[in-house]
C-alpha cells in the first residue's frame, strides 16, 4: 500500500510560538488516519499547511506524488475538507451552496444534478435541498458540509472534528457514509477528533503535543505500549482491593485495578480467588493512551 500523504520535517512558527516543530509522518492510501492532540497542539496548523491555507517555514509536503511547493492547485483538487466550523453560506439554500461550490470544479449542468442526486441519497438530505442553510440543525448542516467536500470526488477527505456536538444518530450516519466511501472508492480519511472511540477505529494514529509528535502507531500497538490491562472488581470493599497491592481507583460500584498485562491479572486471580467472585478484564483505551503520552485528557477540546 503506497503513501498518499508524506510529511517530512515540517515546521511552522507564529512569532515566538512554535506551532509545529519538525514533524514527519505518512498516510497510506485508503486508510483511516487519526491525528490527535488538545487545542494548540499543532493539528489545525498542519492541516492548513496541507490544504495550502498557510505557508510552512520549512519541510516537505507531498500529496499523491505531488510536492506542495510546486503543485498546490493540483493538490487542492485531490482534497475534500470538512472544517470544524461550517463554511456554508447561511443565506443560501442547500442546493445553491452546493451548486456554487461545484462550479469551482467545473461541475455544472447535468453533471452537477447527477452528483447532487448521489450525495443527497448517500447523506440523506433530499428533503433539505430548498431549505436555507441558516435554518438547518447542526446535524443537518454537517451533512451538507460533508457533501460539499465530496462534490469533486476527492482522493483524500480531511475531517477536522467532524462529529463534535452531533447527536448519536447523525454521528452513526456520517461514519456509515465514510466507511462506505472508503470501501467503494478507496478514499483516504484524515481525521482529527476528540472522541477517542472514533480514534480507536483508525488504521494508524499520530498524537501531537506542543507541536511535536509524542506517539504514533496502530491503536492496538499504542494500547499495548502505553497502557496495561484493567480488572474491574465488583462486590468488594477497599480493604480487600488494597490486599492486591496494585494501583486502583474507585468507580461507581466497583474498583478498577491497573495491571501490566493479562498474565499479571491471571496471577492475581489465582492468588486471591476470594476477591474475584465478580470481575471483568479490559484492555486500556485510547483515552488512557492519550493521558499516558501527553499527561492530558482529550475531552471536548480542553485540557484537564
Protein backbone atom coordinates (compact mmCIF):
# COMPACT_ATOMS: atom_id res chain seq x y z
CA UNK A 1 0.00 0.00 0.00
CA UNK A 2 1.55 3.31 -1.09
CA UNK A 3 1.78 6.54 0.88
CA UNK A 4 -0.67 9.16 -0.35
CA UNK A 5 0.50 11.82 2.14
CA UNK A 6 4.15 12.27 3.11
CA UNK A 7 5.20 14.96 5.58
CA UNK A 8 8.90 15.42 6.27
CA UNK A 9 10.47 17.77 8.85
CA UNK A 10 7.53 20.19 8.78
CA UNK A 11 7.85 23.32 10.93
CA UNK A 12 5.76 26.45 11.41
CA UNK A 13 6.09 29.26 13.94
CA UNK A 14 4.00 32.33 14.71
CA UNK A 15 6.46 34.76 16.26
CA UNK A 16 7.82 33.05 19.35
CA UNK A 17 5.17 30.33 19.25
CA UNK A 18 6.46 27.13 17.64
CA UNK A 19 3.17 25.67 16.45
CA UNK A 20 4.67 22.73 14.54
CA UNK A 21 8.18 21.51 15.35
CA UNK A 22 9.96 19.31 12.83
CA UNK A 23 7.25 16.66 12.44
CA UNK A 24 7.37 13.78 9.95
CA UNK A 25 4.68 11.19 9.23
CA UNK A 26 2.98 9.44 6.32
CA UNK A 27 -0.57 8.34 5.49
CA UNK A 28 -1.27 5.28 3.39
CA UNK A 29 -3.80 5.31 0.59
CA UNK A 30 -7.26 4.18 1.66
CA UNK A 31 -6.62 4.20 5.39
CA UNK A 32 -8.38 5.99 8.23
CA UNK A 33 -5.66 8.12 9.80
CA UNK A 34 -6.24 9.82 13.16
CA UNK A 35 -4.33 12.99 14.10
CA UNK A 36 -4.82 13.69 17.79
CA UNK A 37 -3.94 16.47 20.21
CA UNK A 38 -5.52 19.05 22.51
CA UNK A 39 -6.24 22.50 21.13
CA UNK A 40 -2.96 24.24 20.42
CA UNK A 41 -1.07 21.00 19.77
CA UNK A 42 -0.50 21.88 16.11
CA UNK A 43 -3.23 19.88 14.36
CA UNK A 44 -5.04 22.75 12.66
CA UNK A 45 -1.76 24.40 11.63
CA UNK A 46 -0.62 21.19 9.95
CA UNK A 47 -3.95 20.76 8.16
CA UNK A 48 -3.91 24.38 6.99
CA UNK A 49 -0.44 23.85 5.50
CA UNK A 50 -1.52 20.64 3.74
CA UNK A 51 -4.55 22.45 2.28
CA UNK A 52 -2.49 25.43 1.13
CA UNK A 53 -4.04 27.87 3.57
CA UNK A 54 -0.78 28.52 5.43
CA UNK A 55 2.82 28.80 4.30
CA UNK A 56 5.20 26.43 6.05
CA UNK A 57 8.52 27.65 7.41
CA UNK A 58 10.39 24.50 6.38
CA UNK A 59 9.89 20.88 5.45
CA UNK A 60 8.33 18.92 2.61
CA UNK A 61 4.68 18.07 1.93
CA UNK A 62 3.91 15.52 -0.80
CA UNK A 63 0.28 14.66 -1.64
CA UNK A 64 -0.37 11.78 -4.06
CA UNK A 65 3.10 12.22 -5.52
CA UNK A 66 2.77 16.00 -5.94
CA UNK A 67 5.02 18.36 -3.97
CA UNK A 68 3.07 21.16 -2.30
CA UNK A 69 5.62 23.81 -3.27
CA UNK A 70 5.20 23.06 -6.99
CA UNK A 71 1.65 21.71 -7.36
CA UNK A 72 -0.59 23.42 -4.82
CA UNK A 73 -3.53 23.78 -7.23
CA UNK A 74 -3.37 20.12 -8.27
CA UNK A 75 -3.25 19.10 -4.61
CA UNK A 76 -6.32 21.18 -3.75
CA UNK A 77 -8.30 19.22 -6.33
CA UNK A 78 -7.41 15.96 -4.60
CA UNK A 79 -8.54 17.14 -1.17
CA UNK A 80 -12.00 17.43 0.30
CA UNK A 81 -12.05 19.30 3.59
CA UNK A 82 -14.70 19.42 6.31
CA UNK A 83 -13.69 22.15 8.72
CA UNK A 84 -14.65 22.20 12.38
CA UNK A 85 -16.70 25.35 11.75
CA UNK A 86 -19.10 25.24 8.81
CA UNK A 87 -18.11 27.30 5.76
CA UNK A 88 -21.56 27.19 4.16
CA UNK A 89 -23.35 30.44 3.26
CA UNK A 90 -26.24 30.61 5.73
CA UNK A 91 -28.28 32.92 3.49
CA UNK A 92 -28.36 30.49 0.55
CA UNK A 93 -30.30 27.26 0.09
CA UNK A 94 -28.59 23.90 0.38
CA UNK A 95 -28.76 23.40 -3.38
CA UNK A 96 -27.37 26.88 -4.14
CA UNK A 97 -24.48 26.34 -1.71
CA UNK A 98 -23.53 23.06 -3.36
CA UNK A 99 -24.08 24.34 -6.91
CA UNK A 100 -21.77 27.33 -6.43
CA UNK A 101 -19.10 25.12 -4.89
CA UNK A 102 -19.37 22.52 -7.67
CA UNK A 103 -18.93 25.24 -10.31
CA UNK A 104 -15.43 25.93 -8.95
CA UNK A 105 -14.50 22.42 -10.06
CA UNK A 106 -16.23 22.72 -13.42
CA UNK A 107 -19.15 20.50 -12.32
CA UNK A 108 -22.22 22.06 -13.98
CA UNK A 109 -25.49 21.18 -15.67
CA UNK A 110 -26.36 17.51 -15.80
CA UNK A 111 -23.09 16.50 -14.16
CA UNK A 112 -23.99 18.60 -11.12
CA UNK A 113 -27.56 17.29 -10.99
CA UNK A 114 -26.31 13.71 -11.06
CA UNK A 115 -23.70 14.29 -8.36
CA UNK A 116 -26.21 16.17 -6.19
CA UNK A 117 -28.64 13.27 -6.50
CA UNK A 118 -25.96 10.76 -5.46
CA UNK A 119 -24.88 12.77 -2.45
CA UNK A 120 -28.41 13.63 -1.30
CA UNK A 121 -29.22 9.92 -1.19
CA UNK A 122 -25.90 8.98 0.43
CA UNK A 123 -26.17 11.66 3.15
CA UNK A 124 -29.98 11.70 3.37
CA UNK A 125 -30.73 15.33 2.61
CA UNK A 126 -33.11 15.10 -0.38
CA UNK A 127 -35.80 16.95 1.59
CA UNK A 128 -33.42 19.78 2.56
CA UNK A 129 -32.33 21.00 -0.89
CA UNK A 130 -34.55 24.09 -0.93
CA UNK A 131 -34.08 24.95 2.72
CA UNK A 132 -31.89 27.90 3.71
CA UNK A 133 -28.72 26.68 5.42
CA UNK A 134 -29.22 29.12 8.29
CA UNK A 135 -32.40 27.23 9.22
CA UNK A 136 -30.76 23.80 9.42
CA UNK A 137 -29.92 21.98 12.63
CA UNK A 138 -26.28 21.30 13.48
CA UNK A 139 -26.53 17.70 12.29
CA UNK A 140 -28.21 18.67 9.03
CA UNK A 141 -25.60 21.34 8.36
CA UNK A 142 -22.79 18.85 8.99
CA UNK A 143 -24.25 16.52 6.35
CA UNK A 144 -24.18 19.36 3.84
CA UNK A 145 -20.61 20.27 4.86
CA UNK A 146 -19.55 16.73 4.02
CA UNK A 147 -21.48 16.75 0.73
CA UNK A 148 -19.68 19.98 -0.19
CA UNK A 149 -16.33 18.31 0.45
CA UNK A 150 -17.27 15.28 -1.66
CA UNK A 151 -18.63 17.06 -4.74
CA UNK A 152 -15.46 16.64 -6.82
CA UNK A 153 -14.74 13.05 -5.69
CA UNK A 154 -11.55 13.83 -3.76
CA UNK A 155 -8.97 11.13 -3.12
CA UNK A 156 -8.42 12.40 0.43
CA UNK A 157 -11.14 13.55 2.83
CA UNK A 158 -9.88 15.71 5.70
CA UNK A 159 -12.28 15.75 8.65
CA UNK A 160 -11.50 18.31 11.36
CA UNK A 161 -13.63 17.43 14.40
CA UNK A 162 -16.49 16.28 12.13
CA UNK A 163 -18.84 14.95 14.81
CA UNK A 164 -18.32 17.42 17.66
CA UNK A 165 -21.69 18.35 19.15
CA UNK A 166 -23.69 16.00 16.95
CA UNK A 167 -26.40 13.64 18.17
CA UNK A 168 -25.58 9.90 18.15
CA UNK A 169 -27.87 9.17 15.19
CA UNK A 170 -26.14 11.74 12.96
CA UNK A 171 -22.71 10.52 14.09
CA UNK A 172 -23.64 6.96 13.11
CA UNK A 173 -24.89 8.12 9.71
CA UNK A 174 -21.72 10.08 8.97
CA UNK A 175 -19.45 7.19 9.93
CA UNK A 176 -21.54 4.80 7.87
CA UNK A 177 -21.09 7.07 4.84
CA UNK A 178 -17.36 7.43 5.45
CA UNK A 179 -16.95 3.65 5.74
CA UNK A 180 -18.87 3.15 2.50
CA UNK A 181 -16.69 5.67 0.64
CA UNK A 182 -13.51 4.07 1.91
CA UNK A 183 -14.71 0.65 0.84
CA UNK A 184 -16.09 1.59 -2.59
CA UNK A 185 -13.70 4.35 -3.66
CA UNK A 186 -10.58 3.58 -1.60
CA UNK A 187 -10.84 7.09 -0.18
CA UNK A 188 -8.22 8.12 2.37
CA UNK A 189 -9.64 9.78 5.50
CA UNK A 190 -7.51 12.15 7.61
CA UNK A 191 -9.31 12.67 10.91
CA UNK A 192 -8.94 14.91 13.92
CA UNK A 193 -11.33 14.13 16.75
CA UNK A 194 -11.92 14.46 20.48
CA UNK A 195 -13.93 11.24 20.52
CA UNK A 196 -11.49 8.51 21.41
CA UNK A 197 -13.84 5.75 20.28
CA UNK A 198 -13.52 7.19 16.77
CA UNK A 199 -9.73 7.25 17.00
CA UNK A 200 -9.78 3.64 18.22
CA UNK A 201 -11.23 2.63 14.82
CA UNK A 202 -8.35 4.23 12.90
CA UNK A 203 -5.75 2.23 11.00
CA UNK A 204 -2.96 4.48 12.29
CA UNK A 205 -2.73 7.20 14.93
CA UNK A 206 -0.35 10.13 15.41
CA UNK A 207 -0.51 12.05 18.71
CA UNK A 208 0.78 15.63 18.83
CA UNK A 209 1.66 17.61 21.93
CA UNK A 210 3.03 21.18 21.85
CA UNK A 211 3.80 20.90 18.14
CA UNK A 212 5.73 17.64 18.37
CA UNK A 213 4.82 14.02 17.68
CA UNK A 214 4.87 12.19 21.02
CA UNK A 215 3.50 8.83 19.88
CA UNK A 216 2.44 7.05 16.69
CA UNK A 217 1.36 3.50 15.85
CA UNK A 218 -1.78 1.46 15.31
CA UNK A 219 -4.36 1.76 18.11
CA UNK A 220 -3.54 -1.75 19.33
CA UNK A 221 0.21 -1.06 19.38
CA UNK A 222 -0.35 2.20 21.26
CA UNK A 223 -2.53 0.48 23.85
CA UNK A 224 -0.05 -2.35 24.31
CA UNK A 225 2.85 0.09 24.67
CA UNK A 226 1.34 2.85 26.78
CA UNK A 227 -1.37 1.19 28.86
CA UNK A 228 -1.83 -2.11 30.59
CA UNK A 229 -4.97 -4.06 31.38
CA UNK A 230 -7.62 -3.19 33.93
CA UNK A 231 -9.52 -5.52 36.23
CA UNK A 232 -12.87 -4.16 37.35
CA UNK A 233 -13.87 -5.99 40.54
CA UNK A 234 -17.44 -5.83 41.86
CA UNK A 235 -18.84 -6.51 45.32
CA UNK A 236 -15.68 -5.88 47.35
CA UNK A 237 -14.53 -3.20 49.79
CA UNK A 238 -11.43 -1.02 49.80
CA UNK A 239 -9.66 -3.15 52.39
CA UNK A 240 -9.89 -6.12 50.02
CA UNK A 241 -8.64 -4.21 46.97
CA UNK A 242 -5.67 -2.93 48.98
CA UNK A 243 -4.57 -6.55 49.52
CA UNK A 244 -3.76 -6.75 45.80
CA UNK A 245 -1.06 -4.07 46.19
CA UNK A 246 -1.77 -2.61 42.76
CA UNK A 247 -2.83 0.91 41.67
CA UNK A 248 -6.61 1.23 41.76
CA UNK A 249 -9.43 3.72 41.57
CA UNK A 250 -12.95 3.58 42.96
CA UNK A 251 -15.68 3.74 40.35
CA UNK A 252 -19.44 3.74 40.79
CA UNK A 253 -20.00 0.28 42.25
CA UNK A 254 -16.59 -1.34 41.86
CA UNK A 255 -12.82 -0.87 41.95
CA UNK A 256 -10.70 -0.59 38.79
CA UNK A 257 -7.27 -2.15 39.29
CA UNK A 258 -4.33 -1.48 36.94
CA UNK A 259 -2.11 -4.38 35.88
CA UNK A 260 0.70 -4.60 33.33
CA UNK A 261 -0.89 -7.32 31.21
CA UNK A 262 -3.32 -10.22 31.17
CA UNK A 263 -0.75 -12.59 32.62
CA UNK A 264 -0.40 -10.42 35.71
CA UNK A 265 -4.18 -10.31 36.04
CA UNK A 266 -4.28 -14.11 35.93
CA UNK A 267 -1.67 -14.34 38.70
CA UNK A 268 -3.72 -12.06 40.95
CA UNK A 269 -6.90 -14.06 40.38
CA UNK A 270 -5.16 -17.33 41.24
CA UNK A 271 -3.58 -15.80 44.38
CA UNK A 272 -6.80 -14.15 45.64
CA UNK A 273 -9.77 -16.20 44.41
CA UNK A 274 -11.96 -14.95 47.27
CA UNK A 275 -11.73 -11.37 45.94
CA UNK A 276 -12.54 -12.23 42.33
CA UNK A 277 -16.10 -13.54 42.59
CA UNK A 278 -17.38 -10.93 40.10
CA UNK A 279 -14.94 -9.17 37.78
CA UNK A 280 -14.01 -8.32 34.20
CA UNK A 281 -10.69 -7.69 32.46
CA UNK A 282 -10.39 -4.99 29.81
CA UNK A 283 -7.59 -3.52 27.73
CA UNK A 284 -6.63 0.10 28.22
CA UNK A 285 -8.49 2.52 25.94
CA UNK A 286 -7.26 5.30 23.68
CA UNK A 287 -8.12 7.79 26.43
CA UNK A 288 -5.60 6.01 28.63
CA UNK A 289 -3.01 6.13 25.84
CA UNK A 290 -3.51 9.85 25.31
CA UNK A 291 -3.22 10.58 29.02
CA UNK A 292 -0.10 8.41 29.30
CA UNK A 293 1.80 10.11 26.48
CA UNK A 294 0.69 13.73 26.98
CA UNK A 295 -0.31 13.94 30.65
CA UNK A 296 -3.61 15.45 29.48
CA UNK A 297 -7.15 14.29 28.86
CA UNK A 298 -8.67 14.83 25.44
CA UNK A 299 -12.20 15.95 26.25
CA UNK A 300 -14.15 18.46 24.19
CA UNK A 301 -11.03 20.29 23.08
CA UNK A 302 -9.88 21.41 26.51
CA UNK A 303 -7.02 20.37 28.72
CA UNK A 304 -7.91 18.81 32.06
